Short mmCIF file of C-alpha atoms in Angstrom, two decimals:
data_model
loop_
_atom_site.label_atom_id
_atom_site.label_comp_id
_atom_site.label_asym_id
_atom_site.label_seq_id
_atom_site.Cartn_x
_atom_site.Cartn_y
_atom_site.Cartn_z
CA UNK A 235 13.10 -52.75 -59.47
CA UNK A 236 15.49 -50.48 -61.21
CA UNK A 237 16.06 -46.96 -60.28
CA UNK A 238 14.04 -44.75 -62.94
CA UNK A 239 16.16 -42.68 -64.86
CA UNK A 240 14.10 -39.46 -65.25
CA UNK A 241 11.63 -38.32 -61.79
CA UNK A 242 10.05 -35.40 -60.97
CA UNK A 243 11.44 -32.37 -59.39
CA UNK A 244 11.63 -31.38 -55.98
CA UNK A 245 8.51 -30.14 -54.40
CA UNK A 246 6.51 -32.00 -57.47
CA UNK A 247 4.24 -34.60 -57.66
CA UNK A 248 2.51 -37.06 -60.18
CA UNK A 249 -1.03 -36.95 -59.37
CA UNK A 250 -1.94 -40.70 -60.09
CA UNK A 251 -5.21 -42.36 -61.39
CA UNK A 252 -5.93 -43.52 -58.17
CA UNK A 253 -5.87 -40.13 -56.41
CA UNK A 254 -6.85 -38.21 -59.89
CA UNK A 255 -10.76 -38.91 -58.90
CA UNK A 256 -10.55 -36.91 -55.69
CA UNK A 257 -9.25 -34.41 -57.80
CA UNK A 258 -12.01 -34.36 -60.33
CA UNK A 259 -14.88 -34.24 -57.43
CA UNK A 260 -13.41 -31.89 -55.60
CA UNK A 261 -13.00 -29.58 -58.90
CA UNK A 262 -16.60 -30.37 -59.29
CA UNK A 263 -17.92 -29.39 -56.14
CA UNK A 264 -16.00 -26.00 -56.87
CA UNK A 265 -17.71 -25.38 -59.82
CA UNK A 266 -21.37 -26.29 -58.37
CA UNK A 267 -21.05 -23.97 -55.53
CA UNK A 268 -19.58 -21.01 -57.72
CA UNK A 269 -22.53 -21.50 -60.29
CA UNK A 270 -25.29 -21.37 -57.12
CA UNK A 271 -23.33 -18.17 -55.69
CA UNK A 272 -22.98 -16.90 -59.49
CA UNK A 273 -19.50 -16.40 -59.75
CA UNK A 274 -17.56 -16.98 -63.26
CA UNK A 275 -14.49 -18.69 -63.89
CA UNK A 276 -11.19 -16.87 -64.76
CA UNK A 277 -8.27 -18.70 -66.03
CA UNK A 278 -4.98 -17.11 -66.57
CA UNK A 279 -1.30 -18.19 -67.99
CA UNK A 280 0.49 -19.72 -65.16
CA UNK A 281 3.43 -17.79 -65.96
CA UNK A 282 3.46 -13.79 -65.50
CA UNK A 283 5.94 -10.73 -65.68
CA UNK A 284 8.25 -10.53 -62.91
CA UNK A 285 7.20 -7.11 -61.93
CA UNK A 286 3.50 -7.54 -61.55
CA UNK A 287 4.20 -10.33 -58.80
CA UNK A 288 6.78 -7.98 -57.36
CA UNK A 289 4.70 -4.89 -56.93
CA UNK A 290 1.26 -7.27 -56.14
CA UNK A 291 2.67 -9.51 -53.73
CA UNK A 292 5.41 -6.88 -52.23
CA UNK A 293 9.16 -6.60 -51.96
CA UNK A 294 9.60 -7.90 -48.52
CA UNK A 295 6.92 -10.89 -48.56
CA UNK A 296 8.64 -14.54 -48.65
CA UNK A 297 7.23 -15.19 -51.80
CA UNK A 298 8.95 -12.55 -53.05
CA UNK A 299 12.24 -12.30 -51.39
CA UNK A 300 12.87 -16.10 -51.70
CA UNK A 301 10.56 -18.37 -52.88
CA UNK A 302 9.33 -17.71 -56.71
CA UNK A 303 10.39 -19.34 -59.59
CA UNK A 304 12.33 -16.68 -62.20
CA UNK A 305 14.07 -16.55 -65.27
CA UNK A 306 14.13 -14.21 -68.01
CA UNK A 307 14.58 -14.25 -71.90
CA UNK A 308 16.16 -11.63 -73.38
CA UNK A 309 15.13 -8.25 -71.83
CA UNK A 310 11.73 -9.75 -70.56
CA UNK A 311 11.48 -11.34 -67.10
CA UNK A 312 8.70 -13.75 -65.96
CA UNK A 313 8.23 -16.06 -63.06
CA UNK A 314 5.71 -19.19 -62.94
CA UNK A 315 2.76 -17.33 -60.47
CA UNK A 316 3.28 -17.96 -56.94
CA UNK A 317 -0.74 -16.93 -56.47
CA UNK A 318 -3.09 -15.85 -58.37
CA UNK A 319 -4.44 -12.67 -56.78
CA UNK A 320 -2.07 -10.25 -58.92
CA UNK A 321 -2.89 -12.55 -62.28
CA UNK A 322 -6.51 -11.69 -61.81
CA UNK A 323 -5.87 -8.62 -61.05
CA UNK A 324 -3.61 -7.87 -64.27
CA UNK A 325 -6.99 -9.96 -66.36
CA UNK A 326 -8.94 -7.24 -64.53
CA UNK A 327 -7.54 -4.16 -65.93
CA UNK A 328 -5.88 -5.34 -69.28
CA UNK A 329 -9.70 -6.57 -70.80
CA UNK A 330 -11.89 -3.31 -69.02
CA UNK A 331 -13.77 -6.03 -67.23
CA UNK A 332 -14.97 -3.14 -65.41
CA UNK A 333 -17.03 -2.19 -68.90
CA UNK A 334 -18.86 -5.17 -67.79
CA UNK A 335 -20.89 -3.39 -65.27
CA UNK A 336 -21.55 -4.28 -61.39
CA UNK A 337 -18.97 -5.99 -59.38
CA UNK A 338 -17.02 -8.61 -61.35
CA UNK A 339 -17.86 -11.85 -59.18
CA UNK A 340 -14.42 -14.33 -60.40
CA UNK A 341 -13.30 -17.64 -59.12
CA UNK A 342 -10.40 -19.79 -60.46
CA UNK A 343 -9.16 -23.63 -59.89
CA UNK A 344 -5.27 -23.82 -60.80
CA UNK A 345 -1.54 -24.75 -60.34
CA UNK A 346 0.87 -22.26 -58.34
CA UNK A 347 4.51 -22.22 -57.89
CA UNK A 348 7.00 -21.74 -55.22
CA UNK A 349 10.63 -22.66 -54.28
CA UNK A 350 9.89 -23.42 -50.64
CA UNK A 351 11.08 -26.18 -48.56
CA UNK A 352 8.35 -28.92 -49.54
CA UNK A 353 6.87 -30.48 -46.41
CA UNK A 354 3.60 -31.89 -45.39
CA UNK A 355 0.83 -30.17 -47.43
CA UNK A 356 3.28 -27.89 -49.62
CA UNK A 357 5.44 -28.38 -52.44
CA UNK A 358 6.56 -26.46 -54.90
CA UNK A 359 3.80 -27.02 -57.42
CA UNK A 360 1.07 -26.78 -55.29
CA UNK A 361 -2.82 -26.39 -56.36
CA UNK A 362 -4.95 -23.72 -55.28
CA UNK A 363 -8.70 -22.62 -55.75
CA UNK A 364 -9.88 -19.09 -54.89
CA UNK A 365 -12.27 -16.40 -55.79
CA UNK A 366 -12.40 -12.33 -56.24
CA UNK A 367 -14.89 -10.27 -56.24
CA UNK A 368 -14.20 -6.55 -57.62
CA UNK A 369 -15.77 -3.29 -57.77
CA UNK A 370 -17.34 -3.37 -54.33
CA UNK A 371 -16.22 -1.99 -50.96
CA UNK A 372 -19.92 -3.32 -49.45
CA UNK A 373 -18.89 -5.40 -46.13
CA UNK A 374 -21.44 -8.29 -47.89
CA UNK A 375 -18.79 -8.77 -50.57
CA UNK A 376 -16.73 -9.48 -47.49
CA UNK A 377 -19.17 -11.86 -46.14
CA UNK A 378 -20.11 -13.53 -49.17
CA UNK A 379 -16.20 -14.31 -49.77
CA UNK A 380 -16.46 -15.75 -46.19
CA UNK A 381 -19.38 -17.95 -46.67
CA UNK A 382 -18.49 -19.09 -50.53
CA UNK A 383 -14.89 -20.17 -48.64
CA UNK A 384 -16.93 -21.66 -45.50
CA UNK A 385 -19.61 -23.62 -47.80
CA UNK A 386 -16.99 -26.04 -49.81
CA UNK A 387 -15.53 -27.21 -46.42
CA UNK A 388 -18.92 -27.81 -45.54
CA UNK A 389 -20.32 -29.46 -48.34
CA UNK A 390 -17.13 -31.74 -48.16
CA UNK A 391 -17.67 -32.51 -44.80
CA UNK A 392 -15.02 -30.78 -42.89
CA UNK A 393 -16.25 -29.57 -39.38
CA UNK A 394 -13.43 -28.80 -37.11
CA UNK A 395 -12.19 -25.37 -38.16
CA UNK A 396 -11.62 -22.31 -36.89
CA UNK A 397 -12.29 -18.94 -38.76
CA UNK A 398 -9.80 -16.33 -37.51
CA UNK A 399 -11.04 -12.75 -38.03
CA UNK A 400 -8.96 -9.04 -37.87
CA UNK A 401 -9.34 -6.09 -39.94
CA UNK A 402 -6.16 -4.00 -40.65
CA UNK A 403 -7.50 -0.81 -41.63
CA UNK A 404 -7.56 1.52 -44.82
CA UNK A 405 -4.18 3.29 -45.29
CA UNK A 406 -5.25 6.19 -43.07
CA UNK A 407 -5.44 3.69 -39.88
CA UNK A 408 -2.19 1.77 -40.76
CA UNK A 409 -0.20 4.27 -40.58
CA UNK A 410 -1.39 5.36 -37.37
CA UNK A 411 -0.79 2.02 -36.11
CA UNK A 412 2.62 1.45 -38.22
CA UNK A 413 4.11 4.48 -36.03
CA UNK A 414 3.05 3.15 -33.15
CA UNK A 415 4.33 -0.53 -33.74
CA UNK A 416 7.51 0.88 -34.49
CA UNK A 417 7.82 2.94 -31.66
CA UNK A 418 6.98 0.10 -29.88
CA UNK A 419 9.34 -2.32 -31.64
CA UNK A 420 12.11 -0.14 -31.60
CA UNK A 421 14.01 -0.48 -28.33
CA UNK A 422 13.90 -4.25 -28.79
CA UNK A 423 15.08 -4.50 -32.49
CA UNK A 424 17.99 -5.79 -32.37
CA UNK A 425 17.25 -8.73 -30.09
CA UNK A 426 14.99 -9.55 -33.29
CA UNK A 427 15.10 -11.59 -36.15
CA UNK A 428 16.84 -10.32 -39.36
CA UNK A 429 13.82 -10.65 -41.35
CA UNK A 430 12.29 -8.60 -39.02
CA UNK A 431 14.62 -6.09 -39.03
CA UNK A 432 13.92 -6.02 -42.49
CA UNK A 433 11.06 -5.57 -42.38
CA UNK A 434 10.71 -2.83 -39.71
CA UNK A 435 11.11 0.53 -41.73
CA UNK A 436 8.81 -0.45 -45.10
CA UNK A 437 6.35 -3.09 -43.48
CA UNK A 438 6.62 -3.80 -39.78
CA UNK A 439 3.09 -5.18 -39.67
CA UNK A 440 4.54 -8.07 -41.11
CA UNK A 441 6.66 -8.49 -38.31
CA UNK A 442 3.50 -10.08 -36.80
CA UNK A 443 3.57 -12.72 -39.62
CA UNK A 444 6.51 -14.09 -37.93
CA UNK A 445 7.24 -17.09 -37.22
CA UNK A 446 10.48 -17.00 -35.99
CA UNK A 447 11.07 -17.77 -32.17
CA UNK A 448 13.23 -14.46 -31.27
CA UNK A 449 10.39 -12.47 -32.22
CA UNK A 450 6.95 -13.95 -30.29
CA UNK A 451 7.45 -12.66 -27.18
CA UNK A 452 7.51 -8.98 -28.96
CA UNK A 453 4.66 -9.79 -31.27
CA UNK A 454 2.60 -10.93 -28.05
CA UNK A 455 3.01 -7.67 -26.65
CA UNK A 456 2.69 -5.62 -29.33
CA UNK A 457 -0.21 -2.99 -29.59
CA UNK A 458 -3.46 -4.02 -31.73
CA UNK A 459 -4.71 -2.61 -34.91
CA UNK A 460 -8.26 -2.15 -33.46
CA UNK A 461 -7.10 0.45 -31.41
CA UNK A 462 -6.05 2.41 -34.48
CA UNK A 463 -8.85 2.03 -36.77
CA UNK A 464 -10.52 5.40 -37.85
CA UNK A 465 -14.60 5.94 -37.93
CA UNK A 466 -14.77 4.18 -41.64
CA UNK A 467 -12.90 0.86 -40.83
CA UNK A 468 -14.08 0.40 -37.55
CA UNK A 469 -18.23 0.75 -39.35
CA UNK A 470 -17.13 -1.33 -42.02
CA UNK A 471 -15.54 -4.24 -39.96
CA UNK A 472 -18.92 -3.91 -36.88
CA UNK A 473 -20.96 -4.59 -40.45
CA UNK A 474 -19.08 -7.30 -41.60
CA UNK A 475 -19.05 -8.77 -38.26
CA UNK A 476 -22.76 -8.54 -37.65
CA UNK A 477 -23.00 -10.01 -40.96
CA UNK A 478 -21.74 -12.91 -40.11
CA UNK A 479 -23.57 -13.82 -37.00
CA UNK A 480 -26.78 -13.07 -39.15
CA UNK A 481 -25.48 -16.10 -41.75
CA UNK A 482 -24.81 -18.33 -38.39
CA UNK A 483 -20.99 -17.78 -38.84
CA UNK A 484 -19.02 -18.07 -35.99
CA UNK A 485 -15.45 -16.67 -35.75
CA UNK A 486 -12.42 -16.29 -33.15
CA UNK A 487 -10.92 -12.31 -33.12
CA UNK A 488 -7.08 -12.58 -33.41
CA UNK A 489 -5.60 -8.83 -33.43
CA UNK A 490 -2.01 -10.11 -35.07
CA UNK A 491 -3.55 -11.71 -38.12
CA UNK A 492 -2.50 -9.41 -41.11
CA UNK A 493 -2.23 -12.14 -43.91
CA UNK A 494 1.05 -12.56 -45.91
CA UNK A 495 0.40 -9.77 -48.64
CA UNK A 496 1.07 -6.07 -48.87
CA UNK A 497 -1.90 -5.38 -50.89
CA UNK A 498 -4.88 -6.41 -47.73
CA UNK A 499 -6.36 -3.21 -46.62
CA UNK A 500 -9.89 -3.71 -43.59
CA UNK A 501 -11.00 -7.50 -43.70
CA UNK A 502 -8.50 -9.76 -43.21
CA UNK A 503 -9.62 -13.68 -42.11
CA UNK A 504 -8.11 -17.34 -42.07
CA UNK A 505 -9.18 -20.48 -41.77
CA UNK A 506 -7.51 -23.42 -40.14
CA UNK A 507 -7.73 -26.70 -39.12
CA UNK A 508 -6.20 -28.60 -36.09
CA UNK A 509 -6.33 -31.54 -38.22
CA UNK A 510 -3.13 -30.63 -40.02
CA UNK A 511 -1.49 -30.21 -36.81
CA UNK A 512 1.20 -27.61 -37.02
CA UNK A 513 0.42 -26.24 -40.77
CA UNK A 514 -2.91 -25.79 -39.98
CA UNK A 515 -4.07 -22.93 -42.44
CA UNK A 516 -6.44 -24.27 -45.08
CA UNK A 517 -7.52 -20.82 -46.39
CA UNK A 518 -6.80 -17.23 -46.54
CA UNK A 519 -7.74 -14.06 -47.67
CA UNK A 520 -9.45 -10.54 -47.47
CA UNK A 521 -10.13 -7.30 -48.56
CA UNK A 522 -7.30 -5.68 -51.43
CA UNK A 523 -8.76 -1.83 -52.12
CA UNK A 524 -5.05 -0.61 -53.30
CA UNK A 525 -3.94 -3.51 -55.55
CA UNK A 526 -5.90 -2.47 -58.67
CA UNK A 527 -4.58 0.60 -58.82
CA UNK A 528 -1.08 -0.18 -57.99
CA UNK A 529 -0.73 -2.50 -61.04
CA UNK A 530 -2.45 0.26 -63.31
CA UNK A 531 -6.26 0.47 -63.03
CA UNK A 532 -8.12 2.23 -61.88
CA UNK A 533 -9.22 2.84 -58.07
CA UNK A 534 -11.22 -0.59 -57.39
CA UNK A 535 -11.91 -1.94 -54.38
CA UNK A 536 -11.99 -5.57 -54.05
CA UNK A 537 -11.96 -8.73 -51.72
CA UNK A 538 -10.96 -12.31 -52.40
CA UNK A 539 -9.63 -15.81 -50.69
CA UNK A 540 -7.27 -18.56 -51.77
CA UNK A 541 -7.45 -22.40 -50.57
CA UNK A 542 -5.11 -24.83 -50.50
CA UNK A 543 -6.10 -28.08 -52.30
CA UNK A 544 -3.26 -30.24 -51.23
CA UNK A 545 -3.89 -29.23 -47.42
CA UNK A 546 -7.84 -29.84 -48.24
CA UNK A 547 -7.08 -33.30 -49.09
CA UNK A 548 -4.38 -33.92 -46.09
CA UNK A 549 -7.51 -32.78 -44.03
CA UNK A 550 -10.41 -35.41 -45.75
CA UNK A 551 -7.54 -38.30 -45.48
CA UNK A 552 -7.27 -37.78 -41.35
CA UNK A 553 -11.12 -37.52 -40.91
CA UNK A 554 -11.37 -39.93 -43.36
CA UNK A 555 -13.59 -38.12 -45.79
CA UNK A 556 -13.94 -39.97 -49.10
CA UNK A 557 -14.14 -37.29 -51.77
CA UNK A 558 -14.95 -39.43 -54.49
CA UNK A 559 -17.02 -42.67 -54.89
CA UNK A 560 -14.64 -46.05 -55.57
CA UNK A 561 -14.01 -46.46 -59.52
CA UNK A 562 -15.92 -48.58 -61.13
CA UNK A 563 -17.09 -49.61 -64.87
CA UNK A 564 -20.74 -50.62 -65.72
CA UNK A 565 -19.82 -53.14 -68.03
CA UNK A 566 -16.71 -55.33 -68.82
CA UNK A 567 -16.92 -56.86 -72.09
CA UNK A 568 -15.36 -60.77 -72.15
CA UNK A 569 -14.35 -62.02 -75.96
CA UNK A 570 -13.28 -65.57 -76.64
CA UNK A 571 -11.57 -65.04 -79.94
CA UNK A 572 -10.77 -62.59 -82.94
CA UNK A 573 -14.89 -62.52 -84.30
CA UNK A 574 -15.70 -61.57 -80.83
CA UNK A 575 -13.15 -58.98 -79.95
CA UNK A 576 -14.31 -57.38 -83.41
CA UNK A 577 -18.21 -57.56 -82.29
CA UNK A 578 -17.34 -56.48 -79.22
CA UNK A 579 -15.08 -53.15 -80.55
CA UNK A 580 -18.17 -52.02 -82.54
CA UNK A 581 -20.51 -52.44 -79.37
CA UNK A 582 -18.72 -50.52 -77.16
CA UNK A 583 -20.04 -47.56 -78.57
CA UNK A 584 -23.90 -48.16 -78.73
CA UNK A 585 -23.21 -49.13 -75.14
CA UNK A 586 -21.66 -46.00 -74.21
CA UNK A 587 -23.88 -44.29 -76.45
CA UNK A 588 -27.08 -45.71 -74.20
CA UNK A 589 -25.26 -43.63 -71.21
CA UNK A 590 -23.13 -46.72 -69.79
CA UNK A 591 -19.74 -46.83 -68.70
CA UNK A 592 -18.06 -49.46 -71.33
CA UNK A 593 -14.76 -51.60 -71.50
CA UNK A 594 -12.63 -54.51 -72.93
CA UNK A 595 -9.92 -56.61 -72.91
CA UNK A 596 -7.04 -54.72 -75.15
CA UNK A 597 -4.40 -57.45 -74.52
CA UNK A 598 -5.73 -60.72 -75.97
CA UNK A 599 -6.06 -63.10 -72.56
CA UNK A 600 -7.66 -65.54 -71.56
CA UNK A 601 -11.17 -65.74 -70.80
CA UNK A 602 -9.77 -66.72 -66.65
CA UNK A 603 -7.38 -63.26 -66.81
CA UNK A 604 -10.30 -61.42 -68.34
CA UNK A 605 -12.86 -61.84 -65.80
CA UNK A 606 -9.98 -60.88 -62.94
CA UNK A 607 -9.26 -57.53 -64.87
CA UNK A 608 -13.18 -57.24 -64.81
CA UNK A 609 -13.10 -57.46 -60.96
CA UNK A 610 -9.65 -55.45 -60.43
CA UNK A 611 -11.76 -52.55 -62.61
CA UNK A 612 -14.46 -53.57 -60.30
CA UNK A 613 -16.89 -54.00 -63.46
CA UNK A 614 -21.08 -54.58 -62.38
CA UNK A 615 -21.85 -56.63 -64.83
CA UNK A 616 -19.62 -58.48 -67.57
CA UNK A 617 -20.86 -59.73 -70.90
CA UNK A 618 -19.56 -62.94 -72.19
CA UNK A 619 -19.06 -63.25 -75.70
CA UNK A 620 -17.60 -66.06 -78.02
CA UNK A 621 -18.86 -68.00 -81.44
CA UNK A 622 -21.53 -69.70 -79.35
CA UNK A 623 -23.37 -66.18 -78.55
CA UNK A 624 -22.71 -64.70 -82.26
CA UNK A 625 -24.17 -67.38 -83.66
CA UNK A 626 -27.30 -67.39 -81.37
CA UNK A 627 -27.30 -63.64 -81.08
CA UNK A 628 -28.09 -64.35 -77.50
CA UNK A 629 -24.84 -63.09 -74.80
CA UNK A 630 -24.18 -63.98 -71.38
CA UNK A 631 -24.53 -61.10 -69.11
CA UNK A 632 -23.24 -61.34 -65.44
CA UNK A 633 -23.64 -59.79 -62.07
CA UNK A 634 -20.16 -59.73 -60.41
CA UNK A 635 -21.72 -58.97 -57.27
CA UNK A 636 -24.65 -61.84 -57.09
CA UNK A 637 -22.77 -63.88 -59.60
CA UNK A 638 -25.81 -63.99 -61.38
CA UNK A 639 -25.88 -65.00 -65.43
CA UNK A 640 -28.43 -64.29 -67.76
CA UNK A 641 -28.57 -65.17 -71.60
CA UNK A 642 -29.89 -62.09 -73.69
CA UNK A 643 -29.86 -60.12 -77.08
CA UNK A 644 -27.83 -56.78 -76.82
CA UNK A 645 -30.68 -54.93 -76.93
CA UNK A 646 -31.97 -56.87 -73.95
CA UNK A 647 -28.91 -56.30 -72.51
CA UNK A 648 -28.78 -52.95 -72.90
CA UNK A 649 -32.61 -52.32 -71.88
CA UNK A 650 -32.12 -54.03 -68.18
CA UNK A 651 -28.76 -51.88 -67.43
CA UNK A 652 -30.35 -48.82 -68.25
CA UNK A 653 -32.81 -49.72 -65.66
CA UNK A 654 -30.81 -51.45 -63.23
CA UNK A 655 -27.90 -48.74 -63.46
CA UNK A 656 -29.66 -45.43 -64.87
#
C-alpha cells in the first residue's frame, strides 16, 4: 500500500472503532462509580494560561521545565494542560463554587498533553480520569479519594497492585525536613545529577523523585519525612491510616514517595502495577491545601488523584481483561432489489425504535456479500427481504448462530426479538 500522505503526530494516536468500545465502557464505569460515591463531573478547556500551569504544577517539575506544549498569541500565552489539577482548580475559584456550600466533590474524564518521549503507556496526548474533592482537610476526604481510585480497578478486575502510602507534611514540617535533607545532601552534591542540583535550593524533596542513576544511592540514604512531621500531620496521617484498615485497604509505607507536584502538602499515595513492568504507576495523587490559594482563592484545603487510561488499558490487555463485550448488531437487514432497500430504509427505524440495534446494506451487493457483512458485523438475526416477502407481507428472519429461518410479519418479527433479545 502507499505511504499516507498526512499521519498523526508524534506521541498521538487514532483511537480506532475496534479499540473505541473499551473506551466507551471504561468511561462508563467512571461515571457509575462517581454517581454511587456522589461526585459531579467538571469539564474544562483543554487549553489554559501559561502561568496557572506554571505556578500549579511548579517551576522545577518536568512538566514544567520540559515537557508542556506552549505557544502564545499576541501578549497572551497558553499551553494545551499537561493535568488537570490546576484547571479545576482555576474552575474552582473563577465560578465561587465555594457559594455552593459543603465540600465540592468533582471528578473529570479527559485528554492531557505533554512533549515527553512517547513510550509504552505514554504519549503525548495521553487520557486521564481523576477526581477532587475541596473544602475539606477531614483525613476521610483522604480515604474516600483512596477508595473511589481503588474501586474502578476493582470493578474492572485488576488485582495485582500495590498502594504506596507517605505523607509529606503541612509547610511547618517540610521545612523542618527540607533543612535537614539539604544538610544532608550537601556534601555529596556535586557527585549528583544536574537536575538535582537544580533542584536542591527551591525543592530538594524532589530530589527523591529521581530517577536518575547518580542520585539513588543518596536518595536511599536520605533522612525520612516521618521523622519531621509536627503533632497535626502526624494525627492527621495515624487517622487516615486507620481509616483505611477500617475499609479493608491494605497499603505498603514508602518514606521517599512525594509525588511529582509542588502543590501536595500531608497525604501523598500511588498506585502501581507490576503488570506494566518498569512504568508501573497507574495512579497518583494526594492532599493539595496550598494550591487554591496560590492561584487566587481563597485558603481551601483539598485532596484529589489522577489515573492513567492508556496504562489502565496496557494493564487489562496483559491480564487479559476484556473491558467491553464483542460488537455486535441485533439485526442485519438483507434486500434483494431497489423496492426492498426502500422498505427496508423506512423499517430501520420502527426497529430501532422497539429498542433493537438495526442495520443494512448501504452498497448495493449481492444477496451472498450481504449475508458475509451480516456475519463480519456479527449480526443475531438477519431479515431477508425481496418482492417475494413484500408481496406476502411475510419476511424471512434468521438465526446466524442456529441457522435457523422463520417466515413472519414485521410485527412478528419484531415481537419475538424483543423477547429473545430484550
Amino acid at each position: 500500500m502507499p505511504k499516507p500522505k498526512y499521519t498523526t503526530h508524534l506521541g498521538m494516536v487514532d483511537i480506532l472503532p475496534d479499540e473505541s468500545p473499551k473506551w466507551r465502557a471504561l468511561e462508563q464505569i467512571i461515571h457509575e462509580e462517581a454517581a454511587r460515591f456522589n461526585f459531579e463531573e467538571i469539564r474544562t478547556p483543554i487549553m489554559e494560561q501559561t502561568e496557572l500551569i506554571v505556578r500549579g504544577v511548579g517551576q522545577l517539575t518536568d512538566i514544567v521545565s520540559k515537557e508542556i506544549f506552549a505557544f502564545e498569541k499576541g501578549d497572551s500565552h497558553y499551553v494545551l494542560r499537561p493535568e488537570l489539577t490546576a484547571p479545576v482548580v482555576r474552575a474552582f475559584v473563577e465560578h465561587h463554587m465555594q457559594q455552593r456550600g459543603g465540600s465540592q466533590k468533582l471528578y473529570y474524564i479527559g485528554p492531557m498533553f505533554r512533549a515527553e518521549k512517547p513510550q509504552k503507556g505514554r504519549q503525548r496526548q495521553f487520557h486521564q480520569f481523576g477526581l477532587e474533592i475541596l473544602g475539606s482537610d477531614d483525613p476521610i476526604a483522604d480515604v474516600e479519594c483512596i477508595a473511589f481510585m481503588m474501586r474502578i480497578y476493582q470493578r474492572i478486575g485488576i488485582k495485582n497492585f500495590d498502594l504506596k502510602l507517605n505523607s509529606v507534611g503541612d509547610p511547618e514540617s517540610r521545612e523542618a525536613y527540607k533543612e535537614a535533607l539539604r544538610d544532608y545532601l550537601k556534601p555529596n552534591l556535586d557527585q549528583m545529577s544536574e537536575l538535582s542540583q537544580k533542584r536542591f535550593e527551591k525543592n530538594p524533596m524532589r530530589i527523591l523523585d529521581s530517577k536518575e542513576e547518580e542520585d539513588q544511592p543518596f536518595i536511599e540514604k536520605a533522612p525520612v519525612i516521618q521523622d519531621y512531621l509536627n503533632d497535626e500531620s502526624k494525627e492527621h496521617f495515624e487517622k487516615v491510616k486507620t481509616y483505611l484498615g477500617d475499609l479493608g485497604i491494605s497499603y505498603t509505607m514508602d518514606p521517599h514517595l512525594v509525588r511529582g507536584m509542588d502543590y501536595y502538602t500531608r497525604t501523598a499515595f500511588e498506585l502501581t502495577s507490576p503488570d506494566l513492568g518498569s512504568q508501573d504507576a497507574l495512579a497518583g495523587g494526594g492532599r493539595y491545601d496550598l494550591l487554591v490559594e496560590e492561584v487566587g482563592g481563597p485558603s481551601t484545603p483539598a485532596v484529589g488523584f489522577a489515573a492513567g487510561m492508556e496504562r489502565l488499558m496496557i494493564a487489562c490487555e496483559e491480564l487479559g481483561i476484556e473491558l467491553a463485550e464483542e460488537k455486535k448488531v441485533d439485526v442485519y437487514f438483507v434486500t434483494l432489489g431497489d423496492a426492498a432497500r426502500k422498505w427496508a430504509l423506512t423499517h430501520l427505524p420502527k426497529t430501532r425504535e422497539a429498542g433493537l440495534s438495526a442495520t443494512m446494506d448501504y452498497m448495493s451487493r449481492s444477496m451472498k456479500a450481504q449475508m458475509k457483512d451480516a456475519n463480519r458485523e456479527n449480526a443475531l438475526y438477519t431479515l431477508i427481504v425481496g418482492d417475494n416477502e413484500l408481496n406476502e407481507g411475510k419476511f424471512t428472519l434468521r438465526n446466524m448462530k442456529e441457522s435457523e429461518e422463520m417466515s413472519l410479519s414485521f410485527e412478528e418479527i419484531i415481537e419475538k426479538l424483543n423477547k429473545k433479545l430484550l
